Amino acid sequence: MSTARNRVADADDPQPTEKLTIAQAVRDAMADEMDRDPSVVVLGEDVGVDGGVFRATDGLIERFGSERVIDTPLAESAIIGMSVGMAATGMRPVAEIQFMGFVYPAVNQLLGHASRMRNRTRGRMTLPMVIRMPFGGGIHPPEHHSESYESMFLNSPGIKVVVPSNPYDAKGLLTAAIRDEDPVLFMEPKRIYRAFRAEVPTGPYTVPIGKASVDHEGDDVTLISWGAMVRVCHDAAELMAREDVSVEVLDLRTLNPLDRETMLASVEKTGRAVVVHEAPRSNGFGGEIAALIGEHLLLQLEAPVLRVAGFDVIFPAAKNEHLYLPNRDRIAAAIRKTLNF
Amino acid sequence: MSTARNRVADADDPQPTEKLTIAQAVRDAMADEMDRDPSVVVLGEDVGVDGGVFRATDGLIERFGSERVIDTPLAESAIIGMSVGMAATGMRPVAEIQFMGFVYPAVNQLLGHASRMRNRTRGRMTLPMVIRMPFGGGIHPPEHHSESYESMFLNSPGIKVVVPSNPYDAKGLLTAAIRDEDPVLFMEPKRIYRAFRAEVPTGPYTVPIGKASVDHEGDDVTLISWGAMVRVCHDAAELMAREDVSVEVLDLRTLNPLDRETMLASVEKTGRAVVVHEAPRSNGFGGEIAALIGEHLLLQLEAPVLRVAGFDVIFPAAKNEHLYLPNRDRIAAAIRKTLNF
Amino acid sequence: MPRTQIYNAVTERLEILDPAGIVDEELMPDLDGDRIRGIYSDMVRMRAMDEKALKLQRQGRMGTWPPIKGQEAIQAGVAHAMEDGDWLLPAFREHGIMLLRGVPGHLIYAYWAGDERGSSFPEGVRVFPVAVPVGSQWQHGTGVGLSLKLRGEKAVAVTLGGDGSTSEGDFHEAMNCAGVFQSNSVFVIQNNQWAISIPLHQQTAAKTLAQKAHAYGIPGIQVDGNDIFAVYSVTREALDRARNGGGPTLIEAVTYRLGDHTTADDASRYREDKEVTEWEGRDPILRLRRFLEARGLWDEEQEQEQQAAAQAWVDEQVAALEAMPPQDPSDIFSHMYADLPPHLAEQMAEVIEEVGS
Amino acid sequence: MPRTQIYNAVTERLEILDPAGIVDEELMPDLDGDRIRGIYSDMVRMRAMDEKALKLQRQGRMGTWPPIKGQEAIQAGVAHAMEDGDWLLPAFREHGIMLLRGVPGHLIYAYWAGDERGSSFPEGVRVFPVAVPVGSQWQHGTGVGLSLKLRGEKAVAVTLGGDGSTSEGDFHEAMNCAGVFQSNSVFVIQNNQWAISIPLHQQTAAKTLAQKAHAYGIPGIQVDGNDIFAVYSVTREALDRARNGGGPTLIEAVTYRLGDHTTADDASRYREDKEVTEWEGRDPILRLRRFLEARGLWDEEQEQEQQAAAQAWVDEQVAALEAMPPQDPSDIFSHMYADLPPHLAEQMAEVIEEVGS
Ligand SMILES: Cc1ncc(C[n+]2csc(CCOP(=O)(O)OP(=O)(O)O)c2C)c(N)n1
Ligand SMILES: Cc1ncc(C[n+]2csc(CCOP(=O)(O)OP(=O)(O)O)c2C)c(N)n1
Ligand SMILES: [Mg+2]
Ligand SMILES: [Mg+2]
């Protein structure tokens, strides 16, 4: 489904690959980096003995011990606050927040400290730390387990925001994130943690942060998305192909820093854009994207940039999730609307 | 400077007025409502004996006693969390967060509970509560005292966001906020707390939440703004008038729910828009505004919607504040750019 | 001028009913046979509700369910100590006490089946909705307690939460503010020894959770949470104190989570069966039954009847759950604000156009 | 089975040097005359730095300044107890100890004059920057202490904060996690009795702040914070313990904020002059001077010299401050990330075009 075009492996030689889910790819990235670099530690609620509620840290404690795979008390602010202290003094913490719906208590440490330390100290203190968190809907859980809060981290500079949509990118981007000298918020699309497998190189490699991927080329309209929505966009593209509409599917992969160049080039080519995300529509990151496109390509646009997003409501409980989440048909309808503008 | 057009007073009769600063208007709104309604209480750090670090609660404790003007421990999450409990059981708390830069620890209670309780209980429990906080730059303080975090509350529905720009609106909007049945985040532009006085009716009156104000009519371009930036926009409009450019100045006053109608009508008329805000540019609320305008008025736009905003950096310490904050000349430059597009 | 002692921190524990069903008569609270039988049947009903939910979940008729098995004595004891005007603020593993405080069983089921109407309790039921973000409800309990105090209501806010939740900053702020404001609050920790896979000793280095009260200048006490009489007694005492202006209390009730964390969890990954078996021997329901039997207040026949009644009640709740009319799609919009703002009206129209109303 | 005591612990207070300058010889730490004179001059230097900052502020040459007057014994005592590899994590009223741990005076001034370069300490200085969001640094202190432990460094993270900061959730999480992980951490509360206008008894109902340690299963102790010897002793003991794997300690040092909260505050709005005057009588510097004089280790001439030296040093710092080259406008962009992303490069270019570089 994805081209390897934008993916850069460490080694020049073709590496052996294996078929992995996103959850396994995430785990392997951590395992490989812990192997390479003794300063990498993993911490969070239930990441140790339990192996993580989504098994994304499965087996790590057996392999690296409880000093490097640290089960923490139930305290999100401490998970990030301790990581700040550790990252500032020579370690590379990979912290897990169990669900993005529980990141709120950690916001003060994330946006008050993690994102500011380099700037505050004029580069004296840097914080190489990763904050992993599953996000998004589609698994029918109780409230607070389906949220997509990326927008709140994108008006607050100093923290990179990365979102893979497939196993290859998950491993490569997480590896890049762990090696990054700055804090990286790493959002994992929990709905597709185990939905499918794809070929992933067995050794370490990186996918560069800050580069979008043109997953599927097309001429008539650009679909811009990230995370679990990318697959839904592919479904929509397929559907539209049957109507002879050629859809370009763009997987942003990194939301900050945004790969404007790739995005604007695509929309300049197609003249139409639809942004798809799970977060509520108003002031979601889709607004920023539409604003940028409008600013740079006003005269090239054949139709308004449309947004297919969550509604401006609290993420509904399981029974009404389907009403909320963007789906193939909503995306297709938006595409048709831009075509008939 | 502002027309009274959009302002609705409780009484039909012309009321006596007095000249007040924004800080005084805010205090008077609280005092009047506490007088009217015994369930209104004020709480926060230093709001009692000290009268608030900006004197916005000056004299309230003397008048209403320490049971209704409550000095709290230094705990923002508790200030909001206790308010949730109080509001759900018959009181109308007006909570103060000392600076918007210190709202982060309260985010979990604000967005995890305050904004959700009505929806969660299908309307059984409602939370009539106000969260006041000074925001924005321009007073040369240490870090974390100049922030404008509105964007993070605008992708998370269930909480109204209100921002006055002058004493009349400050009193009328705060009165409306206290009487509102839902949580209202009330952002006070600290830079102009005491910068000027304006005529304000002595008794209680409301300015409706959700209505923007066309502060100054114009034909060539619409400036869209809120808070302390509104005055800077007026300065820019004046400057441009000398170049024979007719600028319409829109004070949004409420960011959620947004008065799209007024906003779109204005831009439809002028064909050009510049949004001005203090928060960083990327994913600031200006993006949402530009996106909405692009979505609804693509064919009417004579130029791209431009944003004059803070840069995507941590709000600088005092010495570099001037580099960061939007100013008259930057706004004027953006206006010229839209005119010469 | 040597080191002087400036504070003496003592924390006590209360037990009344032992695992064999024998009580310390001197400490027995004033509850007559009928009342105790009533408490027992409440506990049996809780267990039946819980077991049925697990079954429903396996059948795909229920969402994620956090079982309360083993924690019935706390929930019954606290509920029975409470009075009419008192407020209950649950965490998420409080189905039993919610039931006893007036939340209809089928609504509890509805909530966990993924239907927000489950938190739409009948008028007059003084119960907060389930709090999913762990630890945040402690703050509301302080706020409600303060509200009751300021308004002069002789009522108390009773907040429950887990051992894990005591590690969150919100727990601390809530206790500290309750101490400062002397709010009408009682805080009950259901210490079931586990927070998902994290055992208590990895949650805190404190020997007990009750001793955390020393940090806030409020009374704290530990109680055997599988001992219905001890739970009832300490709660009653704390409620009386709070009701009469004496301020808040922190109660640690020591129990055990006999089941998995939720139906999405597999506890065998992280804990020994042996530990579970040991605690099964301290089952709070069995213990009360032994007491009742020893007193001649209960026999096998009554037990059969009670079990059947509980089953019948549970079946009614399931029937009521499944008879709930489907939600209207507009429901996801209509409770956001007192009035529907234009942008939501627009979005609501989109959905209705798509799926019908 | 009555109520049993399950926790019984005490909180102690240490005093060595009384306000008249008389010490308890048995408790005196092992510090020779030179060392004590050195400590005294450090405290004099702190006072001079503070007074000068207030003057600069009135002249418009300094931003908002939080004075440390009255808190010099804590800052000198803790600094002198620390060793080379130890980390310091300050709140925002820690200019004195930051100085002693290697932060150049002119950088401390620069920070409060509104210049981020003030937090750009020289290589090797193990000091965190000022933490403005109250209470958040406690968490970093646990993290650094854990980092030191995991990496096997025989060093300790020493975190300071105010009495007000103990009400924040972050304080709680940090102490609790330090207890669980037995991190190499020492936590020192500068209890100066006020948090802006809020006096301690409105901050917590706990009788002491030291007793909060009971909540975390870690040692806690109170010390007279105006008594340099007591502060030194308890800190030394705590550091030795942490350094040798014995885990964290919470120290409450009781002192008084003799000045306004900051130069933006007017403390006369909320507190009595009488209280201030009373505490002026317990001035930590005066107290140490009395001790030195009584021992024949100090005389008026030395005092004059010391004051002059402190003034000279302060003047140097001011000169260095004012000699700092202006910041380049690009500086607000260049420290956001290791590499400048394209959108920031664009914004930087806008500013440079506007104001020149
Ligand atoms: C703030 C927050 N963090 C994490 C979670 C995920 N989570 C749900 S329950 C739970 C454990 C709770 O433990 P405890 O407080 O002891 O309650 P128990 O489950 O034992 O009843 C966790 C980590 C959450 N719901 N909220
Ligand atoms: C999270 C947060 N809330 C509020 C403030 C505003 N504020 C700055 S200092 C202060 C009082 C601090 O009191 P304390 O911890 O006792 O330290 P002290 O000022 O006495 O040194 C307050 C409320 C802040 N900086 N951070
Ligand atoms: Mg538990
Ligand atoms: Mg203080």
Coordinates of N, CA and C in Angstrom, one line a residue, chain C residues 1-18 22-24 27 165-173 176 179-182 200-208 210-218 221-222 227 233-234 237 252, chain D residues 1-18 22-24 27 165-173 176 179-182 200-208 210-218 221-222 227 233-234 237 252:
Chain C
M1 N 19.1 21.4 73.5 CA 18.5 21.5 72.2 C 18.8 20.3 71.3
P2 N 18.5 19.1 71.7 CA 18.7 17.9 70.8 C 17.6 17.9 69.8
R3 N 17.5 16.8 69.1 CA 16.4 16.6 68.2 C 15.1 16.6 69.0
T4 N 14.1 17.3 68.7 CA 12.9 17.3 69.5 C 11.8 16.6 68.6
Q5 N 10.9 15.9 69.2 CA 9.8 15.4 68.5 C 8.7 16.4 68.4
I6 N 8.4 16.7 67.1 CA 7.3 17.7 66.9 C 6.0 17.2 66.4
Y7 N 6.1 15.9 66.0 CA 4.8 15.3 65.5 C 4.9 13.8 65.8
N8 N 3.8 13.3 66.2 CA 3.7 11.8 66.5 C 2.7 11.2 65.6
A9 N 3.1 10.4 64.7 CA 2.2 9.9 63.7 C 1.8 8.5 64.0
V10 N 0.5 8.3 64.4 CA 0.0 7.0 64.7 C -1.1 6.7 63.8
T11 N -1.1 5.5 63.2 CA -2.3 5.1 62.4 C -2.8 3.8 62.9
E12 N -4.1 3.8 63.0 CA -4.8 2.6 63.6 C -5.5 1.8 62.5
R13 N -5.8 0.5 62.9 CA -6.6 -0.4 62.0 C -7.7 -1.0 62.8
L14 N -8.8 -1.1 62.2 CA -10.0 -1.7 62.8 C -10.4 -3.0 62.1
E15 N -10.6 -4.0 62.9 CA -11.2 -5.3 62.5 C -12.3 -5.7 63.5
I16 N -13.4 -6.2 63.0 CA -14.4 -6.6 63.9 C -14.8 -8.1 63.6
L17 N -14.9 -8.4 62.3 CA -15.4 -9.7 61.9 C -14.3 -10.5 61.2
D18 N -13.9 -11.6 61.8 CA -12.8 -12.4 61.2 C -13.2 -13.3 60.1
I22 N -16.4 -14.8 63.1 CA -16.6 -14.5 64.5 C -16.3 -13.0 64.7
V23 N -17.1 -12.3 65.5 CA -17.0 -10.9 65.7 C -16.4 -10.6 67.1
D24 N -15.8 -9.4 67.2 CA -15.5 -8.8 68.5 C -16.7 -8.1 69.0
L27 N -17.0 -4.4 69.8 CA -16.9 -3.4 68.7 C -18.0 -3.4 67.7
S165 N -4.9 5.1 42.5 CA -5.3 6.5 42.3 C -4.6 7.4 43.4
T166 N -4.1 6.8 44.5 CA -3.5 7.7 45.5 C -2.2 8.2 45.0
S167 N -1.7 7.7 43.9 CA -0.4 8.2 43.4 C -0.5 9.4 42.5
E168 N -1.7 9.7 42.1 CA -2.0 10.9 41.2 C -1.9 12.2 42.0
G169 N -1.4 13.2 41.4 CA -1.4 14.5 42.1 C -2.8 15.0 42.6
D170 N -3.8 14.6 41.9 CA -5.1 15.1 42.2 C -5.6 14.5 43.6
F171 N -5.1 13.3 43.9 CA -5.4 12.8 45.3 C -4.9 13.7 46.3
H172 N -3.7 14.1 46.2 CA -3.0 15.0 47.1 C -3.6 16.3 47.3
E173 N -3.9 16.9 46.1 CA -4.5 18.3 46.2 C -5.9 18.2 46.9
N176 N -5.5 17.6 50.7 CA -4.9 18.8 51.3 C -5.9 19.9 51.4
G179 N -8.5 19.2 54.0 CA -8.0 19.6 55.3 C -8.1 21.1 55.6
V180 N -7.6 21.8 54.6 CA -7.6 23.3 54.8 C -9.1 23.8 55.0
F181 N -10.0 23.3 54.2 CA -11.3 23.9 54.2 C -12.2 23.1 55.2
Q182 N -11.7 22.0 55.8 CA -12.5 21.2 56.7 C -13.9 20.9 56.0
L200 N 0.8 -3.0 45.2 CA 0.9 -1.8 46.1 C 2.3 -1.3 46.4
H201 N 3.2 -2.3 46.6 CA 4.6 -1.9 47.0 C 5.3 -1.2 45.8
Q202 N 4.8 -1.3 44.6 CA 5.4 -0.5 43.5 C 4.6 0.8 43.3
Q203 N 3.5 0.9 44.1 CA 2.7 2.1 44.0 C 3.2 3.2 45.0
T204 N 3.6 2.7 46.1 CA 4.1 3.7 47.1 C 5.0 2.9 48.1
A205 N 6.0 3.7 48.7 CA 6.8 3.1 49.7 C 6.2 3.2 51.1
A206 N 5.1 3.9 51.2 CA 4.4 4.0 52.5 C 3.9 2.6 52.9
K207 N 4.0 2.4 54.2 CA 3.6 1.1 54.7 C 2.1 0.9 54.6
T208 N 1.4 1.9 54.8 CA -0.1 1.9 54.7 C -0.6 3.1 53.9
A210 N -3.4 4.6 54.7 CA -4.1 5.4 55.8 C -3.2 6.4 56.3
Q211 N -1.9 6.1 56.4 CA -1.0 7.1 57.0 C -0.8 8.3 56.2
K212 N -1.2 8.2 54.9 CA -1.1 9.4 54.1 C -1.9 10.6 54.6
A213 N -2.8 10.3 55.5 CA -3.6 11.4 56.1 C -2.7 12.3 56.9
H214 N -1.6 11.8 57.5 CA -0.7 12.7 58.3 C -0.2 13.8 57.4
A215 N -0.1 13.7 56.1 CA 0.3 14.7 55.3 C -0.6 15.9 55.2
Y216 N -1.9 15.6 55.6 CA -2.9 16.6 55.4 C -3.6 17.1 56.7
G217 N -3.0 16.6 57.8 CA -3.6 17.0 59.1 C -5.1 16.6 59.3
I218 N -5.4 15.5 58.7 CA -6.8 15.0 58.8 C -6.7 13.5 59.4
I221 N -7.5 6.2 58.9 CA -7.6 5.0 59.6 C -7.7 3.8 58.5
Q222 N -7.1 2.7 58.9 CA -7.2 1.5 58.0 C -8.2 0.6 58.6
D227 N -14.4 -6.9 55.9 CA -15.1 -7.0 57.1 C -16.2 -5.9 57.1
S233 N -18.5 0.6 60.6 CA -18.2 1.4 61.8 C -17.3 2.6 61.5
V234 N -16.2 2.4 60.8 CA -15.3 3.5 60.6 C -16.0 4.6 59.7
E237 N -18.5 6.5 61.7 CA -17.8 7.5 62.6 C -17.3 8.7 61.8
E252 N -8.7 3.9 54.6 CA -8.1 2.9 53.7 C -8.8 1.6 54.1
Chain D
M1 N -9.5 -8.1 69.4 CA -9.3 -7.4 68.1 C -9.7 -5.9 68.2
P2 N -9.1 -5.1 69.1 CA -9.5 -3.7 69.1 C -8.8 -3.0 68.0
R3 N -8.9 -1.7 68.1 CA -8.1 -0.9 67.1 C -6.6 -1.2 67.4
T4 N -5.9 -1.5 66.4 CA -4.5 -1.8 66.6 C -3.7 -0.7 65.9
Q5 N -2.5 -0.4 66.5 CA -1.6 0.6 65.8 C -0.8 -0.1 64.7
I6 N -1.0 0.4 63.5 CA -0.2 -0.3 62.4 C 0.9 0.6 61.9
Y7 N 0.9 1.9 62.4 CA 2.0 2.7 62.0 C 2.2 3.7 63.1
N8 N 3.5 3.8 63.5 CA 3.8 4.7 64.7 C 5.1 5.3 64.4
A9 N 5.1 6.5 64.1 CA 6.4 7.2 63.7 C 6.4 8.6 64.2
V10 N 7.5 9.2 64.3 CA 7.6 10.6 64.8 C 8.3 11.4 63.8
T11 N 8.0 12.7 63.9 CA 8.8 13.7 63.1 C 9.6 14.5 64.0
E12 N 10.8 14.7 63.7 CA 11.7 15.5 64.6 C 12.1 16.8 64.0
R13 N 12.6 17.6 64.9 CA 13.1 19.0 64.5 C 14.5 19.1 65.1
L14 N 15.4 19.7 64.3 CA 16.8 19.9 64.8 C 17.1 21.4 64.8
E15 N 17.7 21.8 66.0 CA 18.2 23.2 66.1 C 19.6 23.0 66.7
I16 N 20.5 23.9 66.3 CA 21.8 23.8 66.9 C 22.2 25.2 67.4
L17 N 21.9 26.2 66.5 CA 22.4 27.6 66.8 C 21.2 28.4 67.1
D18 N 21.2 29.0 68.3 CA 20.0 29.8 68.7 C 20.2 31.3 68.2
I22 N 24.4 31.1 70.2 CA 24.9 30.1 71.1 C 24.6 28.7 70.5
V23 N 25.6 27.8 70.4 CA 25.3 26.5 69.8 C 25.2 25.4 70.8
D24 N 24.6 24.3 70.4 CA 24.6 23.1 71.2 C 25.9 22.4 70.8
L27 N 26.0 18.9 69.2 CA 25.4 18.7 67.8 C 26.2 19.4 66.7
S165 N 4.5 25.4 47.3 CA 4.6 24.4 46.3 C 4.3 23.0 46.8
T166 N 4.2 22.8 48.1 CA 3.9 21.4 48.6 C 2.4 21.1 48.4
S167 N 1.6 22.1 48.0 CA 0.2 21.9 47.7 C -0.1 21.4 46.3
E168 N 0.9 21.5 45.4 CA 0.7 21.1 44.1 C 0.8 19.6 43.9
G169 N 0.0 19.0 43.1 CA 0.0 17.6 42.8 C 1.4 17.1 42.5
D170 N 2.2 17.9 41.8 CA 3.5 17.4 41.4 C 4.4 17.1 42.6
F171 N 4.3 17.9 43.6 CA 5.0 17.6 44.8 C 4.8 16.2 45.3
H172 N 3.5 15.8 45.4 CA 3.1 14.5 45.8 C 3.6 13.4 44.9
E173 N 3.5 13.6 43.6 CA 3.9 12.5 42.7 C 5.4 12.3 42.8
N176 N 6.3 10.6 46.1 CA 5.9 9.2 46.1 C 6.8 8.3 45.2
G179 N 10.1 7.7 46.7 CA 10.0 6.6 47.7 C 10.0 5.3 47.0
V180 N 9.2 5.1 46.0 CA 9.2 3.8 45.3 C 10.5 3.5 44.7
F181 N 11.1 4.4 44.0 CA 12.4 4.1 43.3 C 13.6 4.3 44.1
Q182 N 13.4 4.8 45.4 CA 14.6 5.0 46.2 C 15.7 5.8 45.5
L200 N 0.9 29.8 55.8 CA 1.0 28.3 55.9 C -0.3 27.6 56.3
H201 N -1.0 28.2 57.3 CA -2.2 27.5 57.8 C -3.3 27.5 56.8
Q202 N -3.2 28.3 55.8 CA -4.2 28.2 54.7 C -3.7 27.4 53.6
Q203 N -2.5 27.0 53.7 CA -1.9 26.1 52.7 C -2.1 24.7 53.0
T204 N -2.1 24.3 54.2 CA -2.3 22.9 54.6 C -2.7 22.9 56.1
A205 N -3.5 21.9 56.4 CA -3.9 21.7 57.8 C -2.9 20.8 58.6
A206 N -1.8 20.4 57.9 CA -0.8 19.6 58.5 C 0.0 20.5 59.5
K207 N 0.3 20.0 60.6 CA 1.0 20.8 61.6 C 2.4 21.2 61.2
T208 N 3.1 20.3 60.5 CA 4.4 20.6 59.9 C 4.4 20.1 58.5
A210 N 7.3 18.7 57.3 CA 8.1 17.5 57.4 C 7.3 16.2 57.5
Q211 N 6.2 16.3 58.2 CA 5.4 15.1 58.4 C 4.8 14.6 57.1
K212 N 4.8 15.4 56.1 CA 4.3 14.9 54.8 C 5.1 13.7 54.3
A213 N 6.3 13.5 54.8 CA 7.1 12.4 54.4 C 6.5 11.0 54.8
H214 N 5.6 11.1 55.9 CA 5.0 9.8 56.3 C 4.1 9.3 55.1
A215 N 3.6 10.1 54.3 CA 2.8 9.7 53.2 C 3.6 8.9 52.2
Y216 N 4.9 9.0 52.2 CA 5.7 8.4 51.1 C 6.6 7.3 51.6
G217 N 6.6 7.1 52.9 CA 7.5 6.1 53.4 C 9.0 6.5 53.3
I218 N 9.2 7.8 53.4 CA 10.6 8.3 53.3 C 10.9 9.1 54.6
I221 N 12.3 15.4 58.1 CA 12.8 16.1 59.3 C 12.6 17.6 59.1
Q222 N 12.3 18.2 60.3 CA 12.2 19.7 60.3 C 13.5 20.3 60.8
D227 N 19.1 28.6 61.0 CA 20.2 28.0 61.8 C 21.1 27.3 60.8
S233 N 23.7 20.2 58.9 CA 23.8 18.9 59.5 C 22.7 17.9 58.9
V234 N 21.5 18.4 58.8 CA 20.5 17.5 58.3 C 20.7 17.2 56.9
E237 N 23.5 14.7 56.4 CA 23.0 13.4 56.8 C 22.2 12.8 55.6
E252 N 12.2 19.9 55.9 CA 11.5 21.1 56.0 C 12.4 22.1 56.7

